[in-house]
Amino acid sequence: MQLKESDEDGFGIEIVLQQGDRKAPSCVHGPTLLFEKVCKGEEKGRRFYACSACRDRKECNFFQWEDDKVSEARLLAREEENRSKMPPFTHQEYCSRFRKFLALPLGRRFCQDCQLLLLPGEWEIHASHKMSQADDITEARLSRPSLMLKPLENKKSNAQYLFADRSCHFLLDTLAKLGYRKVLCVGTPRLHELIKLRNQEGKSDPMKSLLLDIDFRYAQFYGTDEFCHYNMFNHHFFGGEAASGVLRAFLDEEDGEKVIMVSDPPFGGLVKPLAHSFSQISETWRKLQTSEGGVVEMPIVWIFPYFFEPRILECFPSFTMLDYQVDYDNHPLYKHGKTGRKQSPVRLFTNLTPRDVVLPREEGYRFCKVCARYVWSGNKHCTKCNLCPSKDGRVWKHCSECQKCVKPSWRHCQSCARCALPDHPCGNSPGLEGCFNCGSLKHKRRACPLKDKRRTDNK
Ligand code: SAH
Ligand code: ZN
Ligand code: ZN
Ligand code: ZN
Ligand code: ZN
């Protein structure tokens, strides 16, 4: 995973969220997104459709200029290709396979190469593959698919980073304490798994969970009411109406149980399309609400690196970023190792009331009365800014010239008239790229005041 504070559109590519009913062509991952390649100094970039889910051409090579005329034959070939890339079994088929698998008298096999629970008739064709054998495949193991399946490693788009137990338990405890009894898990298979495990233990109030994830390997383990094959970048249900019906039924609070959504999208993911999908989920929820007044927003916890804060808040102004640092098991950089803590940059963004999310004192969080939220111990309240300013967990310091707190590594630069890293490209030094849109050196395209004027899309 590349975790840089770079723009999602750092290469001059922007997303154009479609309004109206113009239909985007589909790749195997559902409707594609419309992108615009913006070139310096050009009024309007050229637009093209590309895969919503895969940032890597090697994973999905769909490409079509917006104004391409696509022949009927080409469309048919494309449909055929999409079909051929679908999972080998339907979710129903996976479910009946699982029942048969559980009933096997002896000999359970899981093909590690194909990541598939095998039925005896299939052993032969997988004979040369790497296989887990009966002893390994206990009920206990089967109830932890996130341990059994190999985490996906596609570097650019959907690498899977699984929660460390500590973070997963913290999340679930927090939701339970706040009274939520239904959790919509969007790209959080391990949280979904933990909810089921806790239900089995029977020590706490039972909770319901629905997993929406693009990783269809999970369909082998979960029923159609527990898992939907779903793309969170275009709100696409691979199982069609039946699957979106499952979501609707889950979001309905008629049963008297409050629902919350928790999502941990791939970090290479684009914020805007994610926010768009989450809004659609939230909208589905809102339409199902019977009581008038009351809460108007569906409770959401969006797990993402802190440096996406401005972009997430742009989409969801009511959200707050909390200081809690989310840890992962298999992340090469942010593992909570024995050798000392490397701070994770991943945070919770939520519309829950910050003060209600109690962060664990024993892990170094404290309550700031003024900010009315729990903060990391290194996040010292600044009386001049009147807030706890640190985003990255380090102790920030106040700059009187900038009139705000900045990262400890920054120094105030007189010629830039702002704080920056000591070795920043200063002023108009060559190599400093200005705004792609208007050419100004004062801001990047993202912050261009003229940008939105040019972008009244697709009327
Ligand atoms: N920390 C989480 C896993 C996060 S990894 C946990 O432990 O449960 C990101 C998750 O999002 C993975 O499960 C991955 O399969 C899923 N994902 C990636 N791209 C997706 C997409 N386009 N639509 C839906 N889910 C996606
Ligand atoms: Zn695709
Ligand atoms: Zn404070
Ligand atoms: Zn300050
Ligand atoms: Zn400064």
Short mmCIF file of C-alpha atoms and ligand atoms in Angstrom, two decimals:
data_model
loop_
_atom_site.label_atom_id
_atom_site.label_comp_id
_atom_site.label_asym_id
_atom_site.label_seq_id
_atom_site.Cartn_x
_atom_site.Cartn_y
_atom_site.Cartn_z
CA MET A 1 0.00 0.00 0.00
CA GLN A 2 1.22 3.41 -0.80
CA LEU A 3 0.36 5.73 2.00
CA LYS A 4 1.31 9.14 0.85
CA GLU A 5 -0.26 12.44 1.50
CA SER A 6 -0.71 12.79 -2.20
CA ASP A 7 -3.83 13.79 -3.98
CA GLU A 8 -6.04 11.05 -5.25
CA ASP A 9 -5.87 12.96 -8.47
CA GLY A 10 -2.18 13.67 -8.20
CA PHE A 11 -1.64 12.80 -11.83
CA GLY A 12 -4.19 15.24 -13.04
CA ILE A 13 -7.00 12.72 -13.07
CA GLU A 14 -10.28 13.71 -11.53
CA ILE A 15 -13.52 11.91 -11.00
CA VAL A 16 -16.67 13.25 -12.49
CA LEU A 17 -19.60 12.05 -10.48
CA GLN A 18 -22.38 11.43 -12.93
CA GLN A 19 -25.56 13.25 -12.46
CA GLY A 20 -28.70 12.47 -14.32
CA ASP A 21 -29.33 9.19 -15.97
CA ARG A 22 -26.58 8.81 -18.48
CA LYS A 23 -25.52 5.24 -18.07
CA ALA A 24 -21.90 4.32 -17.58
CA PRO A 25 -20.65 1.17 -19.29
CA SER A 26 -19.90 -1.77 -17.01
CA CYS A 27 -16.81 -3.81 -16.41
CA VAL A 28 -16.89 -7.00 -14.40
CA HIS A 29 -16.97 -4.79 -11.28
CA GLY A 30 -20.21 -3.11 -12.26
CA PRO A 31 -20.73 0.39 -13.67
CA THR A 32 -17.46 2.18 -14.36
CA LEU A 33 -16.63 5.69 -13.19
CA LEU A 34 -16.12 8.69 -15.37
CA PHE A 35 -12.69 10.26 -14.99
CA GLU A 36 -11.26 13.38 -16.49
CA LYS A 37 -7.66 13.80 -17.45
CA VAL A 38 -6.84 17.40 -16.75
CA CYS A 39 -3.86 18.87 -18.52
CA LYS A 40 -2.12 22.00 -17.45
CA GLY A 41 -3.56 25.07 -19.02
CA GLU A 42 -6.35 23.27 -20.79
CA GLU A 43 -9.88 24.40 -20.34
CA LYS A 44 -11.46 21.00 -20.26
CA GLY A 45 -9.87 17.62 -19.94
CA ARG A 46 -10.71 14.53 -21.88
CA ARG A 47 -13.06 12.15 -20.16
CA PHE A 48 -12.96 8.40 -20.00
CA TYR A 49 -14.61 5.51 -18.23
CA ALA A 50 -12.49 3.17 -16.15
CA CYS A 51 -12.99 0.56 -13.49
CA SER A 52 -14.38 1.86 -10.20
CA ALA A 53 -12.71 -0.79 -8.07
CA CYS A 54 -9.27 -1.34 -9.55
CA ARG A 55 -6.65 1.36 -9.74
CA ASP A 56 -4.32 -1.07 -11.41
CA ARG A 57 -4.74 -1.72 -15.10
CA LYS A 58 -3.40 -5.20 -14.56
CA GLU A 59 -6.40 -6.07 -12.45
CA CYS A 60 -9.07 -4.59 -14.65
CA ASN A 61 -8.17 -3.04 -17.93
CA PHE A 62 -11.52 -1.53 -18.84
CA PHE A 63 -11.07 1.72 -20.72
CA GLN A 64 -13.40 3.77 -22.88
CA TRP A 65 -13.28 7.42 -23.89
CA GLU A 66 -16.52 9.14 -23.01
CA ASP A 67 -17.21 9.94 -26.64
CA ASP A 68 -16.26 6.54 -28.04
CA LYS A 69 -18.87 4.91 -30.22
CA VAL A 70 -18.93 1.30 -29.17
CA SER A 71 -20.22 -1.19 -31.71
CA GLU A 72 -22.91 -3.72 -30.93
CA ALA A 73 -20.45 -6.54 -31.50
CA ARG A 74 -17.98 -4.98 -29.10
CA LEU A 75 -20.70 -4.60 -26.45
CA LEU A 76 -21.65 -8.24 -26.77
CA ALA A 77 -18.03 -9.33 -26.53
CA ARG A 78 -17.63 -7.17 -23.44
CA GLU A 79 -20.70 -8.69 -21.79
CA GLU A 80 -19.38 -12.12 -22.55
CA GLU A 81 -16.03 -11.24 -21.06
CA ASN A 82 -17.65 -9.83 -17.92
CA ARG A 83 -19.66 -13.01 -17.51
CA SER A 84 -16.59 -15.19 -17.90
CA LYS A 85 -14.83 -13.34 -15.09
CA MET A 86 -17.62 -13.80 -12.56
CA PRO A 87 -17.06 -16.13 -9.60
CA PRO A 88 -17.38 -19.82 -10.53
CA PHE A 89 -20.43 -20.33 -8.31
CA THR A 90 -23.46 -18.28 -7.33
CA HIS A 91 -23.87 -17.39 -3.68
CA GLN A 92 -26.67 -19.97 -3.39
CA GLU A 93 -24.35 -22.59 -4.81
CA TYR A 94 -21.63 -21.62 -2.35
CA CYS A 95 -24.15 -22.02 0.47
CA SER A 96 -25.24 -25.48 -0.55
CA ARG A 97 -21.60 -26.46 -1.04
CA PHE A 98 -20.89 -25.29 2.50
CA ARG A 99 -23.71 -27.43 3.91
CA LYS A 100 -22.33 -30.45 2.07
CA PHE A 101 -18.85 -29.59 3.23
CA LEU A 102 -19.89 -29.46 6.89
CA ALA A 103 -21.62 -32.81 6.54
CA LEU A 104 -18.60 -34.58 5.08
CA PRO A 105 -18.03 -37.69 7.17
CA LEU A 106 -14.28 -37.56 6.81
CA GLY A 107 -11.75 -35.63 4.87
CA ARG A 108 -12.24 -31.92 4.54
CA ARG A 109 -10.00 -30.14 2.13
CA PHE A 110 -9.38 -26.51 1.40
CA CYS A 111 -7.43 -25.69 -1.73
CA GLN A 112 -5.02 -22.92 -0.86
CA ASP A 113 -4.19 -22.17 -4.45
CA CYS A 114 -7.84 -21.74 -5.44
CA GLN A 115 -8.94 -20.52 -1.98
CA LEU A 116 -11.85 -22.92 -2.17
CA LEU A 117 -13.47 -25.42 0.18
CA LEU A 118 -13.49 -28.60 -1.87
CA LEU A 119 -16.08 -31.29 -2.19
CA PRO A 120 -14.74 -34.85 -2.61
CA GLY A 121 -15.58 -34.95 -6.33
CA GLU A 122 -13.18 -32.04 -6.85
CA TRP A 123 -10.16 -33.40 -5.02
CA GLU A 124 -8.74 -34.91 -8.11
CA ILE A 125 -8.60 -31.77 -10.23
CA HIS A 126 -6.90 -29.94 -7.35
CA ALA A 127 -4.54 -32.84 -6.63
CA SER A 128 -1.42 -30.93 -7.59
CA HIS A 129 -2.40 -27.83 -5.61
CA LYS A 130 -1.42 -26.85 -2.12
CA MET A 131 -4.05 -28.18 0.22
CA SER A 132 -5.15 -27.89 3.85
CA GLN A 133 -6.27 -31.25 5.17
CA ALA A 134 -9.01 -32.45 7.45
CA ASP A 135 -7.30 -31.90 10.79
CA ASP A 136 -6.82 -28.25 10.01
CA ILE A 137 -10.36 -27.57 9.00
CA THR A 138 -12.17 -27.68 12.30
CA GLU A 139 -15.41 -25.88 13.03
CA ALA A 140 -13.36 -23.35 14.94
CA ARG A 141 -11.27 -22.61 11.87
CA LEU A 142 -14.29 -22.40 9.66
CA SER A 143 -15.71 -19.74 11.91
CA ARG A 144 -12.62 -17.62 11.22
CA PRO A 145 -12.51 -17.28 7.46
CA SER A 146 -10.35 -14.16 7.75
CA LEU A 147 -7.59 -16.39 9.10
CA MET A 148 -8.15 -19.12 6.58
CA LEU A 149 -8.27 -17.02 3.45
CA LYS A 150 -5.08 -15.45 2.26
CA PRO A 151 -5.37 -11.66 2.45
CA LEU A 152 -5.64 -10.16 -1.01
CA GLU A 153 -2.50 -8.33 -1.92
CA ASN A 154 -3.25 -6.26 -4.97
CA LYS A 155 -1.07 -3.39 -4.05
CA LYS A 156 -2.90 -0.55 -5.61
CA SER A 157 -6.54 -1.15 -4.97
CA ASN A 158 -7.70 -3.85 -2.69
CA ALA A 159 -5.02 -5.07 -0.43
CA GLN A 160 -6.65 -6.47 2.68
CA TYR A 161 -5.44 -5.19 6.00
CA LEU A 162 -7.07 -7.05 8.82
CA PHE A 163 -7.75 -5.46 12.20
CA ALA A 164 -5.56 -6.49 15.09
CA ASP A 165 -7.68 -8.11 17.81
CA ARG A 166 -7.24 -5.12 20.06
CA SER A 167 -8.74 -2.70 17.56
CA CYS A 168 -11.46 -5.08 16.49
CA HIS A 169 -12.59 -5.69 20.07
CA PHE A 170 -12.42 -2.00 20.82
CA LEU A 171 -14.66 -1.22 17.87
CA LEU A 172 -17.21 -3.85 18.72
CA ASP A 173 -17.26 -3.00 22.44
CA THR A 174 -17.80 0.63 21.57
CA LEU A 175 -20.72 -0.10 19.26
CA ALA A 176 -22.29 -2.48 21.76
CA LYS A 177 -21.99 0.05 24.59
CA LEU A 178 -23.67 2.67 22.45
CA GLY A 179 -26.62 0.34 22.07
CA TYR A 180 -26.21 -0.76 18.47
CA ARG A 181 -27.42 -4.28 17.82
CA LYS A 182 -26.95 -4.37 14.06
CA VAL A 183 -23.69 -3.65 12.31
CA LEU A 184 -23.43 -3.14 8.59
CA CYS A 185 -19.87 -4.21 7.84
CA VAL A 186 -18.71 -2.63 4.59
CA GLY A 187 -15.30 -4.06 3.81
CA THR A 188 -14.76 -5.21 7.41
CA PRO A 189 -14.79 -9.02 7.25
CA ARG A 190 -12.95 -9.41 10.51
CA LEU A 191 -15.44 -7.29 12.44
CA HIS A 192 -18.25 -9.33 10.92
CA GLU A 193 -16.48 -12.48 11.99
CA LEU A 194 -15.96 -11.21 15.54
CA ILE A 195 -19.65 -10.40 15.89
CA LYS A 196 -20.55 -13.96 14.92
CA LEU A 197 -17.94 -15.41 17.26
CA ARG A 198 -19.21 -13.38 20.18
CA ASN A 199 -22.76 -14.48 19.44
CA GLN A 200 -21.61 -18.08 19.57
CA GLU A 201 -19.93 -17.51 22.92
CA GLY A 202 -23.26 -16.21 24.15
CA LYS A 203 -21.75 -13.98 26.83
CA SER A 204 -23.03 -10.71 25.45
CA ASP A 205 -26.25 -9.50 23.87
CA PRO A 206 -26.55 -11.01 20.41
CA MET A 207 -25.82 -8.67 17.52
CA LYS A 208 -26.64 -8.95 13.86
CA SER A 209 -24.14 -8.31 11.15
CA LEU A 210 -24.24 -8.02 7.38
CA LEU A 211 -20.97 -8.04 5.45
CA LEU A 212 -20.76 -6.17 2.16
CA ASP A 213 -17.46 -6.89 0.42
CA ILE A 214 -16.02 -7.32 -3.03
CA ASP A 215 -14.11 -10.40 -1.91
CA PHE A 216 -16.51 -13.11 -2.96
CA ARG A 217 -14.43 -15.82 -1.30
CA TYR A 218 -16.46 -14.97 1.78
CA ALA A 219 -19.59 -16.28 0.05
CA GLN A 220 -18.27 -19.75 0.82
CA PHE A 221 -18.73 -19.19 4.53
CA TYR A 222 -21.73 -16.92 4.92
CA GLY A 223 -25.40 -17.20 4.06
CA THR A 224 -27.18 -14.86 1.67
CA ASP A 225 -28.51 -12.85 4.61
CA GLU A 226 -25.02 -12.40 6.08
CA PHE A 227 -22.92 -11.50 3.08
CA CYS A 228 -23.45 -9.61 -0.17
CA HIS A 229 -20.89 -9.42 -2.93
CA TYR A 230 -20.71 -5.65 -3.23
CA ASN A 231 -18.59 -2.91 -4.74
CA MET A 232 -18.37 0.11 -2.48
CA PHE A 233 -16.98 2.39 -5.19
CA ASN A 234 -20.13 2.27 -7.26
CA HIS A 235 -22.71 0.88 -4.82
CA HIS A 236 -23.08 -2.15 -7.02
CA PHE A 237 -24.61 -5.39 -5.78
CA PHE A 238 -23.36 -8.29 -7.86
CA GLY A 239 -26.38 -10.28 -6.68
CA GLY A 240 -28.78 -7.72 -8.15
CA GLU A 241 -32.19 -6.88 -6.65
CA ALA A 242 -32.20 -9.84 -4.29
CA ALA A 243 -28.96 -8.66 -2.70
CA SER A 244 -29.92 -5.01 -2.41
CA GLY A 245 -33.13 -6.30 -0.82
CA VAL A 246 -31.02 -7.99 1.83
CA LEU A 247 -29.44 -4.64 2.64
CA ARG A 248 -32.81 -2.93 2.82
CA ALA A 249 -34.18 -5.58 5.18
CA PHE A 250 -31.09 -5.24 7.34
CA LEU A 251 -31.31 -1.46 7.55
CA ASP A 252 -34.96 -1.55 8.57
CA GLU A 253 -35.19 -0.81 12.27
CA GLU A 254 -38.74 -2.13 12.55
CA ASP A 255 -37.30 -4.89 14.71
CA GLY A 256 -36.41 -2.24 17.29
CA GLU A 257 -32.69 -2.70 16.82
CA LYS A 258 -30.46 0.22 15.98
CA VAL A 259 -28.10 -0.11 13.06
CA ILE A 260 -24.68 1.41 12.46
CA MET A 261 -22.38 1.14 9.48
CA VAL A 262 -18.64 0.50 9.80
CA SER A 263 -16.44 0.68 6.74
CA ASP A 264 -12.71 0.24 6.26
CA PRO A 265 -12.16 0.85 2.55
CA PRO A 266 -8.87 0.23 0.77
CA PHE A 267 -6.76 3.33 1.37
CA GLY A 268 -5.86 3.73 -2.24
CA GLY A 269 -9.56 4.24 -2.73
CA LEU A 270 -11.12 7.38 -3.99
CA VAL A 271 -12.93 9.40 -1.39
CA LYS A 272 -15.68 10.86 -3.55
CA PRO A 273 -17.09 7.62 -4.94
CA LEU A 274 -16.92 6.06 -1.48
CA ALA A 275 -18.80 8.96 0.04
CA HIS A 276 -21.33 8.68 -2.76
CA SER A 277 -21.97 5.02 -2.01
CA PHE A 278 -22.17 5.62 1.71
CA SER A 279 -24.69 8.38 1.09
CA GLN A 280 -26.78 5.96 -0.91
CA ILE A 281 -26.72 3.45 1.92
CA SER A 282 -27.60 6.22 4.34
CA GLU A 283 -30.43 7.34 2.08
CA THR A 284 -31.83 3.82 1.93
CA TRP A 285 -31.75 3.77 5.72
CA ARG A 286 -33.42 7.17 6.00
CA LYS A 287 -36.30 6.18 3.76
CA LEU A 288 -36.98 3.23 6.03
CA GLN A 289 -37.21 5.38 9.16
CA THR A 290 -40.77 5.58 10.37
CA SER A 291 -40.52 7.97 13.30
CA GLU A 292 -40.45 11.56 12.20
CA GLY A 293 -37.88 13.98 13.51
CA GLY A 294 -35.24 12.12 15.45
CA VAL A 295 -31.95 11.22 13.86
CA VAL A 296 -31.60 12.20 10.26
CA GLU A 297 -28.26 10.66 9.46
CA MET A 298 -27.43 7.03 9.56
CA PRO A 299 -24.66 6.42 12.10
CA ILE A 300 -21.43 5.72 10.24
CA VAL A 301 -17.87 4.92 11.21
CA TRP A 302 -15.51 5.35 8.27
CA ILE A 303 -12.01 4.06 8.94
CA PHE A 304 -9.34 5.87 6.93
CA PRO A 305 -5.91 7.54 7.25
CA TYR A 306 -5.89 10.90 9.01
CA PHE A 307 -4.53 12.81 6.05
CA PHE A 308 -7.77 12.26 4.18
CA GLU A 309 -9.57 14.33 6.81
CA PRO A 310 -10.16 17.42 4.65
CA ARG A 311 -11.56 15.37 1.83
CA ILE A 312 -13.82 13.28 4.01
CA LEU A 313 -15.13 16.36 5.79
CA GLU A 314 -15.76 17.97 2.45
CA CYS A 315 -18.12 15.10 1.66
CA PHE A 316 -19.51 14.65 5.18
CA PRO A 317 -19.33 17.97 7.06
CA SER A 318 -21.01 16.51 10.13
CA PHE A 319 -18.21 14.00 10.68
CA THR A 320 -15.45 14.23 13.27
CA MET A 321 -12.09 12.57 13.10
CA LEU A 322 -11.32 10.76 16.33
CA ASP A 323 -7.81 10.22 17.70
CA TYR A 324 -8.12 6.45 18.02
CA GLN A 325 -5.31 4.72 16.12
CA VAL A 326 -6.52 1.61 14.33
CA ASP A 327 -4.05 -1.25 14.29
CA TYR A 328 -3.69 -4.04 11.78
CA ASP A 329 -2.31 -7.55 11.94
CA ASN A 330 -0.74 -7.83 8.57
CA HIS A 331 0.25 -4.32 7.75
CA PRO A 332 3.97 -4.11 7.15
CA LEU A 333 4.30 -0.63 8.60
CA TYR A 334 1.60 -0.18 11.15
CA LYS A 335 1.69 -3.43 12.96
CA HIS A 336 1.45 -3.07 16.68
CA GLY A 337 4.64 -5.03 17.27
CA LYS A 338 6.33 -6.22 20.41
CA THR A 339 9.32 -4.12 19.52
CA GLY A 340 7.46 -0.93 20.26
CA ARG A 341 4.61 0.86 18.75
CA LYS A 342 4.72 2.28 15.30
CA GLN A 343 1.88 4.68 15.22
CA SER A 344 -0.85 3.84 12.80
CA PRO A 345 -2.11 6.73 10.66
CA VAL A 346 -5.57 5.20 10.46
CA ARG A 347 -8.42 6.90 12.30
CA LEU A 348 -12.18 6.78 12.80
CA PHE A 349 -14.34 9.32 11.01
CA THR A 350 -17.82 9.39 12.39
CA ASN A 351 -21.07 11.25 12.88
CA LEU A 352 -21.45 9.75 16.35
CA THR A 353 -21.12 12.30 19.14
CA PRO A 354 -17.36 12.34 19.75
CA ARG A 355 -17.71 12.42 23.53
CA ASP A 356 -19.63 9.15 23.43
CA VAL A 357 -16.76 7.26 21.88
CA VAL A 358 -14.67 6.47 24.94
CA LEU A 359 -11.06 5.80 24.00
CA PRO A 360 -9.09 3.48 26.30
CA ARG A 361 -7.11 5.28 28.99
CA GLU A 362 -4.74 2.33 29.33
CA GLU A 363 -3.67 2.84 25.72
CA GLY A 364 -2.85 6.46 26.33
CA TYR A 365 -6.00 8.41 25.54
CA ARG A 366 -7.51 11.09 27.77
CA PHE A 367 -10.63 13.19 27.75
CA CYS A 368 -10.34 16.84 26.74
CA LYS A 369 -13.16 18.74 28.40
CA VAL A 370 -12.89 21.74 26.14
CA CYS A 371 -12.92 19.70 22.93
CA ALA A 372 -15.46 17.31 24.43
CA ARG A 373 -13.74 14.30 22.98
CA TYR A 374 -11.14 11.73 23.86
CA VAL A 375 -7.70 12.51 22.47
CA TRP A 376 -4.31 10.88 22.24
CA SER A 377 -2.00 11.73 25.16
CA GLY A 378 0.45 13.46 22.81
CA ASN A 379 -2.31 15.71 21.59
CA LYS A 380 -1.93 18.70 23.90
CA HIS A 381 -4.75 21.19 24.05
CA CYS A 382 -3.72 24.56 22.63
CA THR A 383 -5.31 27.49 24.41
CA LYS A 384 -4.64 29.82 21.48
CA CYS A 385 -6.30 27.57 18.90
CA ASN A 386 -8.75 26.41 21.54
CA LEU A 387 -8.53 22.82 20.39
CA CYS A 388 -6.43 19.70 20.50
CA PRO A 389 -4.63 20.18 17.20
CA SER A 390 -2.56 17.06 16.54
CA LYS A 391 -3.66 14.88 13.66
CA ASP A 392 -0.79 12.44 13.45
CA GLY A 393 -0.26 11.64 17.13
CA ARG A 394 2.83 13.78 17.53
CA VAL A 395 2.96 16.86 19.76
CA TRP A 396 2.18 19.82 17.54
CA LYS A 397 3.36 23.34 18.30
CA HIS A 398 1.73 26.68 17.92
CA CYS A 399 3.05 29.11 15.31
CA SER A 400 2.08 32.65 16.21
CA GLU A 401 2.63 33.88 12.67
CA CYS A 402 0.42 31.23 11.08
CA GLN A 403 -1.91 31.56 14.05
CA LYS A 404 -2.37 27.86 14.25
CA CYS A 405 -0.67 24.72 15.44
CA VAL A 406 1.59 22.86 13.03
CA LYS A 407 3.55 19.63 12.86
CA PRO A 408 6.61 19.57 15.12
CA SER A 409 8.93 19.12 12.14
CA TRP A 410 7.75 22.31 10.45
CA ARG A 411 9.43 25.70 10.63
CA HIS A 412 7.96 29.02 9.76
CA CYS A 413 9.24 30.13 6.36
CA GLN A 414 9.32 33.89 5.83
CA SER A 415 9.36 33.78 2.04
CA CYS A 416 6.41 31.38 1.86
CA ALA A 417 4.74 33.15 4.75
CA ARG A 418 3.73 29.86 6.23
CA CYS A 419 5.08 26.87 8.08
CA ALA A 420 6.61 24.05 6.08
CA LEU A 421 9.26 21.36 6.24
CA PRO A 422 12.71 22.95 6.47
CA ASP A 423 13.68 21.57 3.06
CA HIS A 424 10.49 22.51 1.22
CA PRO A 425 10.73 23.90 -2.30
CA CYS A 426 10.61 27.52 -1.38
CA GLY A 427 8.66 30.22 -3.19
CA ASN A 428 8.87 30.09 -6.94
CA SER A 429 11.72 27.65 -7.10
CA PRO A 430 11.68 25.51 -10.24
CA GLY A 431 9.96 22.21 -9.79
CA LEU A 432 7.09 23.68 -7.84
CA GLU A 433 4.03 22.92 -9.87
CA GLY A 434 1.23 25.38 -9.68
CA CYS A 435 -2.46 24.90 -10.19
CA PHE A 436 -3.36 22.81 -13.20
CA ASN A 437 -6.53 24.75 -13.64
CA CYS A 438 -5.58 28.41 -13.49
CA GLY A 439 -1.79 28.30 -13.35
CA SER A 440 -1.50 30.06 -10.01
CA LEU A 441 1.44 28.98 -7.89
CA LYS A 442 -0.42 29.75 -4.71
CA HIS A 443 -2.55 26.62 -4.71
CA LYS A 444 -3.00 23.23 -6.31
CA ARG A 445 -5.88 22.41 -8.61
CA ARG A 446 -7.78 20.80 -5.74
CA ALA A 447 -8.02 24.11 -3.96
CA CYS A 448 -8.59 26.22 -7.05
CA PRO A 449 -11.33 28.76 -6.47
CA LEU A 450 -12.18 28.67 -10.17
CA LYS A 451 -12.44 24.94 -10.34
CA ASP A 452 -16.07 24.39 -9.52
CA LYS A 453 -17.21 27.15 -11.84
CA ARG A 454 -15.90 25.14 -14.73
CA ARG A 455 -17.44 21.95 -13.64
CA THR A 456 -21.14 22.03 -14.06
CA ASP A 457 -21.23 18.49 -15.28
CA ASN A 458 -23.25 16.61 -17.81
CA LYS A 459 -26.27 18.72 -18.22
N1 SAH B 1 -9.71 -3.99 8.49
C1 SAH B 1 -10.78 -4.73 7.84
C2 SAH B 1 -10.39 -5.09 6.43
C3 SAH B 1 -10.09 -3.87 5.60
S1 SAH B 1 -9.26 -4.26 4.10
C4 SAH B 1 -11.07 -5.97 8.67
O1 SAH B 1 -10.17 -6.44 9.35
O2 SAH B 1 -12.21 -6.46 8.66
C5 SAH B 1 -10.41 -3.62 2.92
C6 SAH B 1 -11.61 -4.49 2.73
O3 SAH B 1 -12.39 -3.91 1.71
C7 SAH B 1 -11.28 -5.89 2.27
O4 SAH B 1 -12.09 -6.81 2.92
C8 SAH B 1 -11.57 -5.88 0.78
O5 SAH B 1 -11.97 -7.12 0.26
C9 SAH B 1 -12.68 -4.86 0.72
N2 SAH B 1 -12.78 -4.17 -0.57
C10 SAH B 1 -11.78 -3.75 -1.36
N3 SAH B 1 -12.25 -3.14 -2.45
C11 SAH B 1 -13.61 -3.16 -2.34
C12 SAH B 1 -14.66 -2.71 -3.15
N4 SAH B 1 -14.45 -2.08 -4.30
N5 SAH B 1 -15.92 -2.90 -2.73
C13 SAH B 1 -16.17 -3.55 -1.56
N6 SAH B 1 -15.21 -4.02 -0.76
C14 SAH B 1 -13.94 -3.83 -1.14
ZN ZN B 2 -13.27 -3.49 -13.28
ZN ZN B 3 -8.73 19.98 23.53
ZN ZN B 4 -2.32 26.45 18.43
ZN ZN B 5 4.12 29.38 10.60
#
